[in-house]
Coordinates of C-alpha atoms and ligand atoms in Angstrom, one line a residue:
M20 CA 125.8 113.1 -55.8
H21 CA 126.7 115.2 -52.8
I22 CA 126.1 114.1 -49.2
K23 CA 124.3 117.5 -48.8
T24 CA 121.8 116.4 -51.5
I25 CA 121.0 113.2 -49.5
L26 CA 120.7 115.1 -46.3
N27 CA 118.4 117.7 -47.8
R28 CA 116.2 114.8 -48.8
V29 CA 116.2 112.9 -45.5
Q30 CA 116.8 115.4 -42.8
K31 CA 116.0 119.0 -43.7
F32 CA 115.4 121.6 -41.0
K33 CA 113.3 124.7 -41.7
S34 CA 115.4 127.8 -41.0
F35 CA 118.7 125.9 -41.0
V36 CA 120.9 125.0 -43.9
H37 CA 123.6 122.3 -44.4
G38 CA 127.0 124.0 -44.8
S39 CA 130.2 122.3 -45.7
V40 CA 130.7 118.5 -45.3
R41 CA 134.1 117.2 -44.5
W42 CA 136.2 114.2 -43.5
V43 CA 137.7 114.3 -40.1
D44 CA 140.1 111.6 -38.8
K45 CA 139.2 111.5 -35.1
D46 CA 141.0 109.0 -32.8
S47 CA 142.0 107.0 -35.9
E48 CA 138.3 106.7 -36.8
P49 CA 137.3 108.6 -39.9
T50 CA 134.1 110.6 -39.4
I51 CA 131.9 112.8 -41.5
E52 CA 131.2 116.3 -40.1
V53 CA 128.3 118.3 -41.5
E54 CA 128.2 121.9 -40.7
L55 CA 124.8 123.4 -39.8
R56 CA 124.1 127.1 -40.2
P57 CA 121.0 129.2 -39.5
R58 CA 119.3 130.7 -42.6
S59 CA 120.5 134.2 -43.1
N60 CA 117.1 135.7 -42.3
G61 CA 116.2 133.1 -39.7
R62 CA 115.6 134.3 -36.2
A63 CA 116.4 132.0 -33.3
I64 CA 113.6 130.4 -31.3
C65 CA 113.8 130.3 -27.5
S66 CA 114.0 126.8 -26.1
G67 CA 111.9 127.8 -23.1
C68 CA 108.8 129.2 -24.8
R69 CA 109.4 128.2 -28.5
R70 CA 108.9 131.7 -29.7
Q71 CA 111.1 133.7 -32.0
R72 CA 113.4 136.0 -29.9
P73 CA 116.2 138.4 -30.7
G74 CA 119.7 136.9 -30.6
Y75 CA 122.0 137.5 -27.7
D76 CA 125.3 135.7 -28.5
S77 CA 126.7 132.4 -29.8
L78 CA 128.0 129.4 -27.8
P79 CA 131.0 127.3 -28.9
V80 CA 130.5 124.7 -31.5
R81 CA 128.8 121.5 -30.5
H82 CA 128.8 118.0 -32.1
F83 CA 125.5 116.1 -32.5
E84 CA 125.8 112.5 -33.6
F85 CA 123.5 111.5 -36.5
I86 CA 122.7 108.1 -37.9
P87 CA 126.0 106.5 -39.3
M88 CA 126.2 106.1 -43.0
W89 CA 127.9 103.0 -44.4
G90 CA 129.3 102.4 -41.0
I91 CA 130.9 105.9 -40.9
K92 CA 130.0 108.1 -38.0
V93 CA 128.2 111.3 -38.9
F94 CA 128.1 114.4 -36.8
F95 CA 126.2 117.7 -37.2
V96 CA 128.4 120.6 -36.1
Y97 CA 126.7 123.7 -34.9
A98 CA 127.3 126.7 -32.7
P99 CA 124.1 127.2 -30.8
R100 CA 122.9 130.8 -30.4
R101 CA 121.5 132.3 -27.3
V102 CA 118.4 134.4 -27.2
S103 CA 117.4 137.2 -25.0
C104 CA 113.8 136.2 -24.2
S105 CA 111.5 138.6 -22.4
D106 CA 109.8 135.7 -20.7
C107 CA 112.6 133.2 -20.1
G108 CA 115.7 135.4 -19.9
I109 CA 118.9 134.4 -21.6
R110 CA 118.3 131.0 -23.1
V111 CA 119.9 128.6 -25.6
E112 CA 117.9 128.5 -28.8
W113 CA 115.7 125.5 -29.7
M114 CA 117.3 123.1 -32.2
P115 CA 114.9 120.9 -34.1
W116 CA 117.4 118.0 -34.3
A117 CA 118.3 117.6 -30.6
E118 CA 116.6 117.6 -27.3
G119 CA 118.2 119.7 -24.5
K120 CA 121.7 118.7 -23.6
H121 CA 121.6 115.4 -25.5
Q122 CA 124.6 114.6 -27.6
L123 CA 122.7 112.4 -30.0
T124 CA 120.3 113.9 -32.6
E125 CA 116.7 112.9 -32.1
S126 CA 116.6 110.9 -35.3
Y127 CA 119.6 108.8 -34.2
A128 CA 118.1 108.3 -30.7
W129 CA 114.9 107.0 -32.2
Y130 CA 116.8 104.8 -34.5
L131 CA 118.8 103.3 -31.6
A132 CA 115.6 102.9 -29.6
C133 CA 113.9 101.1 -32.4
W134 CA 116.8 98.6 -32.6
G135 CA 116.7 98.3 -28.8
K136 CA 113.4 96.6 -29.2
R137 CA 114.9 93.9 -31.4
L138 CA 118.3 93.4 -29.8
S139 CA 119.7 93.6 -26.4
W140 CA 121.2 97.0 -25.6
S141 CA 124.8 95.8 -25.6
E142 CA 124.2 94.2 -29.0
V143 CA 122.8 97.6 -30.3
A144 CA 125.8 99.4 -28.9
A145 CA 128.2 96.9 -30.5
A146 CA 126.4 97.0 -33.9
F147 CA 126.5 100.8 -34.2
R148 CA 129.9 101.2 -32.4
T149 CA 128.3 103.4 -29.8
T150 CA 128.1 103.1 -26.0
W151 CA 125.6 101.2 -23.8
D152 CA 124.8 104.6 -22.2
H153 CA 123.9 106.1 -25.5
V154 CA 121.5 103.2 -26.2
F155 CA 120.1 103.5 -22.7
C156 CA 119.5 107.3 -23.1
S157 CA 117.8 106.7 -26.4
V158 CA 115.5 104.1 -25.1
E159 CA 114.8 106.3 -22.1
M160 CA 113.9 109.2 -24.3
A161 CA 111.6 107.0 -26.4
V162 CA 109.9 105.6 -23.2
T163 CA 109.5 109.1 -21.7
W164 CA 108.0 110.5 -24.9
G165 CA 105.7 107.5 -25.3
R166 CA 104.4 107.6 -21.8
E167 CA 103.7 111.2 -22.0
Q168 CA 101.7 110.7 -25.3
Q169 CA 99.9 107.4 -24.5
D170 CA 96.2 107.4 -24.3
L171 CA 94.9 106.0 -21.0
S172 CA 91.2 106.2 -21.8
G173 CA 88.9 103.2 -21.8
I174 CA 90.9 100.9 -19.4
E175 CA 88.4 98.4 -18.1
A176 CA 90.4 95.3 -17.2
I177 CA 93.8 95.2 -15.5
G178 CA 96.0 92.4 -14.2
V179 CA 98.3 92.8 -11.3
D180 CA 101.4 90.6 -11.4
E181 CA 104.8 90.3 -9.8
I182 CA 108.1 89.1 -11.0
A183 CA 111.3 88.3 -9.0
W184 CA 114.0 90.6 -9.9
Q185 CA 117.8 90.3 -9.5
R186 CA 118.9 87.6 -7.1
G187 CA 117.4 87.2 -3.8
H188 CA 113.9 88.2 -2.8
K189 CA 113.4 91.4 -4.7
Y190 CA 110.2 91.9 -6.6
L191 CA 108.7 94.2 -9.1
T192 CA 104.9 94.8 -9.3
L193 CA 103.6 95.0 -12.9
V194 CA 100.1 96.2 -13.9
Y195 CA 98.9 95.3 -17.3
Q196 CA 95.9 96.4 -19.2
I197 CA 94.2 93.2 -20.4
D198 CA 91.1 94.4 -22.3
Q199 CA 90.3 92.4 -25.4
G200 CA 91.3 95.2 -27.8
C201 CA 94.2 96.7 -25.9
R202 CA 96.9 94.8 -24.0
R203 CA 100.0 96.5 -22.6
L204 CA 102.1 97.1 -19.6
L205 CA 100.7 100.1 -17.8
W206 CA 102.8 100.5 -14.8
I207 CA 105.8 99.2 -12.9
G208 CA 106.7 99.6 -9.2
L209 CA 109.7 98.4 -7.2
D210 CA 108.6 95.8 -4.5
R211 CA 105.3 94.2 -3.9
K212 CA 104.0 95.9 -0.8
A213 CA 100.7 97.5 -0.2
K214 CA 102.4 100.8 -0.7
T215 CA 103.6 99.7 -4.1
L216 CA 100.2 99.1 -5.5
L217 CA 98.7 102.1 -3.8
R218 CA 101.2 104.1 -5.9
F219 CA 99.7 102.6 -9.0
F220 CA 96.2 103.7 -8.1
R221 CA 97.5 107.2 -7.3
W222 CA 99.1 107.2 -10.8
L223 CA 96.0 106.0 -12.5
G224 CA 93.8 108.6 -10.8
K225 CA 90.4 108.4 -9.3
G226 CA 88.4 108.9 -12.5
R227 CA 90.1 106.1 -14.4
T228 CA 90.0 103.8 -11.4
G229 CA 86.3 104.3 -11.2
E230 CA 86.0 103.0 -14.8
L231 CA 87.7 99.7 -14.0
R232 CA 85.4 96.7 -14.3
F233 CA 87.8 93.7 -13.8
I234 CA 91.0 93.3 -11.9
C235 CA 92.8 90.0 -11.7
S236 CA 95.7 89.1 -9.4
D237 CA 97.2 86.3 -7.4
M238 CA 96.5 85.7 -3.7
W239 CA 99.2 87.9 -2.4
K240 CA 97.7 89.6 0.6
P241 CA 98.9 93.2 0.2
Y242 CA 97.5 93.3 -3.3
L243 CA 94.1 91.9 -2.2
K244 CA 93.9 94.5 0.5
V245 CA 94.7 97.4 -1.7
I246 CA 92.4 96.3 -4.5
A247 CA 89.5 95.9 -2.1
K248 CA 90.1 99.3 -0.7
K249 CA 90.8 101.2 -3.9
A250 CA 88.6 99.4 -6.5
G251 CA 86.0 97.6 -4.5
H252 CA 83.5 98.3 -7.2
A253 CA 85.3 96.2 -9.8
I254 CA 85.0 92.4 -10.1
H255 CA 88.2 91.1 -8.5
V256 CA 89.3 87.8 -10.1
L257 CA 91.9 85.3 -8.9
D258 CA 93.0 84.0 -12.2
R259 CA 93.9 80.6 -13.4
F260 CA 97.5 81.3 -14.3
H261 CA 98.4 82.5 -10.8
I262 CA 96.5 79.8 -8.9
M263 CA 98.0 77.0 -11.0
A264 CA 101.4 78.5 -10.6
Q265 CA 101.0 78.5 -6.9
M266 CA 99.9 74.9 -6.9
S267 CA 102.9 73.9 -8.9
K268 CA 105.0 75.5 -6.2
A269 CA 103.2 73.5 -3.6
I270 CA 104.0 70.3 -5.5
D271 CA 107.6 71.3 -5.8
K272 CA 107.8 71.6 -2.1
V273 CA 106.2 68.2 -1.5
R274 CA 108.5 66.6 -4.0
A275 CA 111.6 68.2 -2.5
E276 CA 110.7 67.0 1.0
E277 CA 109.8 63.5 -0.1
T278 CA 112.9 63.1 -2.2
R279 CA 115.0 64.0 0.9
K280 CA 113.1 61.6 3.0
L281 CA 113.3 58.7 0.6
K282 CA 117.0 59.2 0.3
Q283 CA 117.4 59.2 4.1
E284 CA 115.5 55.9 4.3
G285 CA 117.6 54.4 1.6
Y286 CA 114.9 54.0 -1.0
E287 CA 115.5 54.0 -4.8
P288 CA 115.5 57.6 -6.0
V289 CA 112.3 57.3 -8.0
L290 CA 111.7 61.0 -7.8
S291 CA 114.9 62.4 -9.2
N292 CA 114.5 64.2 -12.5
T293 CA 110.8 64.1 -12.3
R294 CA 110.2 67.8 -11.5
W295 CA 109.2 68.7 -15.1
L296 CA 107.0 65.7 -15.5
L297 CA 105.0 66.8 -12.6
L298 CA 104.8 70.4 -13.5
K299 CA 103.8 69.9 -17.1
R300 CA 100.3 69.4 -18.2
P301 CA 99.8 65.8 -19.3
E302 CA 99.0 66.8 -22.9
N303 CA 102.3 68.6 -23.2
L304 CA 104.5 65.6 -22.2
T305 CA 107.0 64.2 -24.8
V306 CA 106.9 60.6 -25.9
K307 CA 109.7 59.8 -23.6
Q308 CA 108.2 61.4 -20.6
E309 CA 104.8 59.7 -20.9
P310 CA 105.9 56.2 -19.8
K311 CA 108.1 57.7 -17.1
L312 CA 105.1 59.5 -15.6
A313 CA 103.0 56.4 -15.9
E314 CA 105.6 54.5 -13.9
L315 CA 105.8 57.2 -11.3
L316 CA 102.1 57.2 -10.8
R317 CA 102.2 53.5 -9.7
Y318 CA 103.9 54.6 -6.4
N319 CA 101.6 55.8 -3.8
L320 CA 103.8 58.8 -3.0
K321 CA 102.7 62.1 -1.5
T322 CA 104.2 63.8 -4.6
V323 CA 102.0 61.7 -6.9
R324 CA 98.9 62.3 -4.9
S325 CA 99.6 66.0 -4.9
Y326 CA 100.0 65.8 -8.6
L327 CA 96.7 64.1 -9.1
L328 CA 95.0 66.6 -6.9
K329 CA 96.3 69.4 -9.0
E330 CA 95.3 67.7 -12.2
E331 CA 91.8 67.2 -10.8
F332 CA 91.6 70.9 -9.9
Q333 CA 92.1 71.8 -13.6
Q334 CA 88.5 70.8 -14.1
F335 CA 87.5 73.8 -11.9
W336 CA 88.2 76.3 -14.7
F337 CA 85.9 74.6 -17.2
Y338 CA 82.7 75.1 -15.3
R339 CA 80.1 77.5 -16.6
S340 CA 78.0 78.1 -13.6
P341 CA 79.6 79.7 -10.5
F342 CA 77.3 77.6 -8.3
W343 CA 78.6 74.2 -9.6
A344 CA 82.1 75.5 -9.7
G345 CA 81.7 76.4 -6.0
E346 CA 80.4 72.9 -5.2
F347 CA 83.4 71.4 -7.0
L348 CA 85.8 73.7 -5.1
D349 CA 84.3 72.8 -1.7
K350 CA 84.6 69.0 -2.5
W351 CA 88.2 69.4 -3.7
C352 CA 89.2 71.4 -0.6
T353 CA 87.6 68.8 1.7
K354 CA 89.4 66.0 0.0
T355 CA 92.7 67.9 0.0
M356 CA 92.4 68.7 3.7
R357 CA 92.2 65.0 4.4
S358 CA 95.3 64.2 2.3
K359 CA 97.7 64.9 5.2
I360 CA 100.0 66.7 2.7
E361 CA 100.8 70.0 4.4
P362 CA 101.7 72.2 1.4
M363 CA 98.5 71.1 -0.4
K364 CA 96.4 71.6 2.7
K365 CA 97.8 75.1 2.9
M366 CA 96.7 75.6 -0.7
A367 CA 93.2 74.4 0.1
R368 CA 92.9 76.6 3.1
Q369 CA 93.9 79.6 1.0
L370 CA 91.4 78.7 -1.8
R371 CA 88.6 78.3 0.8
R372 CA 89.4 81.7 2.3
H373 CA 89.2 83.4 -1.2
R374 CA 86.2 81.4 -2.4
P375 CA 84.2 84.5 -3.6
L376 CA 87.2 85.9 -5.5
L377 CA 87.8 82.5 -7.2
L378 CA 84.2 82.3 -8.3
N379 CA 84.5 85.7 -9.8
W380 CA 86.4 84.0 -12.5
F381 CA 83.1 82.7 -13.8
R382 CA 81.4 86.0 -13.5
A383 CA 84.1 87.6 -15.6
K384 CA 84.5 84.9 -18.1
G385 CA 85.0 86.0 -21.6
Q386 CA 85.2 89.7 -20.6
F387 CA 88.9 90.0 -20.7
S388 CA 91.8 87.9 -22.1
S389 CA 92.8 85.9 -19.1
G390 CA 95.7 84.1 -20.6
I391 CA 97.3 87.4 -21.4
V392 CA 98.8 87.9 -17.9
E393 CA 100.7 84.6 -18.3
G394 CA 102.1 85.7 -21.7
F395 CA 103.1 89.1 -20.3
N396 CA 104.7 87.4 -17.3
N397 CA 106.9 85.3 -19.5
K398 CA 107.9 88.2 -21.6
A399 CA 108.7 90.3 -18.6
K400 CA 110.9 87.6 -17.2
L401 CA 112.7 87.2 -20.5
T402 CA 113.2 91.0 -20.8
T403 CA 114.8 91.3 -17.3
R404 CA 116.9 88.1 -17.9
K405 CA 118.2 89.2 -21.2
S406 CA 121.7 90.5 -20.8
Y407 CA 120.7 94.2 -21.0
G408 CA 123.4 94.7 -18.4
F409 CA 121.1 96.6 -16.1
R410 CA 122.0 96.7 -12.5
T411 CA 119.7 99.5 -11.6
Y412 CA 115.9 99.5 -11.2
R413 CA 115.7 102.5 -13.6
A414 CA 117.2 100.4 -16.4
A415 CA 114.9 97.5 -15.8
E416 CA 111.9 99.8 -15.6
I417 CA 112.8 101.5 -18.9
A418 CA 113.5 98.1 -20.6
L419 CA 110.1 96.7 -19.5
Y420 CA 108.1 99.7 -20.7
H421 CA 110.0 99.7 -24.0
A422 CA 109.3 96.0 -24.6
L423 CA 105.8 95.6 -23.2
G424 CA 104.3 99.1 -23.0
A425 CA 103.0 99.3 -26.6
L426 CA 104.0 102.9 -26.5
P427 CA 103.3 105.3 -29.3
V428 CA 106.2 106.6 -31.4
P429 CA 106.3 109.7 -33.5
K430 CA 106.0 109.4 -37.3
T431 CA 109.5 110.7 -37.7
A432 CA 110.9 107.7 -35.8
H433 CA 110.1 105.5 -38.7
E434 CA 111.9 107.6 -41.3
F435 CA 115.2 105.7 -40.9
F436 CA 113.9 102.5 -39.5
Ligands
LIG530 ZN1 111.3 132.1 -24.0

């Protein structure tokens, strides 16, 4: 069987034919070159307007990398024609296998992009003996295409989230769609300022913003401000995941301070290595951790009291009626304000201030998948942490959209994957 026979089966282009196929030893690496030729009666198509136009001249031969076969690199070799277009002027012809100035064929780019969802980009580059840049360009192409094609109708519930990015205090704002039937990353912005989220609403547009019914977020002030201003009609919910995460941070603070103080005063270091005990939910503790927690709880430490306050607060989320949840919240806040534990008091003050938004949790219950933001948050962190080798915001953005955007892909992308 000839390679041409295989190619005619898997990658045939109307108005072009496969010419000769030959071995070339390039840089000590054997490659296969497949010549492409226009059909004898085929007229060139203008890349500007996609219409048939009279030919003008031919450019030098170009190489387009195709999917490797048995580990051997495969290139299409073609001398692009130029057309004289009455609308666009002198233009290079449209080639169905490649986009613009790209060196990779579209099939190969989709192929790499699909692998880029399963492996880190450097792993893909190594596996197919190509460069990190080629993998990046392929994923970028897939993301650009997908974002142009995606359907943005029917978005009713969104979650606004932030993740720390790179070292230091740099943040990304992420907006997810969290409707029961459709969950995906919708938008990413650098930073977590009011300006950042305003950009999201500009991107979403007035019409679609008007259709939003639920928005959940944490208590970050700039977000609260922008959401109130831009989508005051939607029910704004402070969700469980963000509140409990913040409470864990408060406990962390109490613990760190207390550990330092105990050490200074020469006490036994009862609090060392207890961080995870105190942050985990009791039902998630291991057999070894359980007695350790029980022992720890015997000490009347600020850390322990904070922990108990946090555990008590978990009940809040299980109320059905916003009224009784509100009563519970008020009692909890009063109790916490008397605790003399500053980080917890700060938490209580914040919860009090945002009482209506917290109670919205009960008004919105069951209307969207609230746990989903937490899931996305974990995945997003994992994606940015994975050694994709991105130092730039652009690469992080592309990687996140690729992993979490649930973007559409063309049917042809699956031909080789
Ligand atoms: Zn044209």
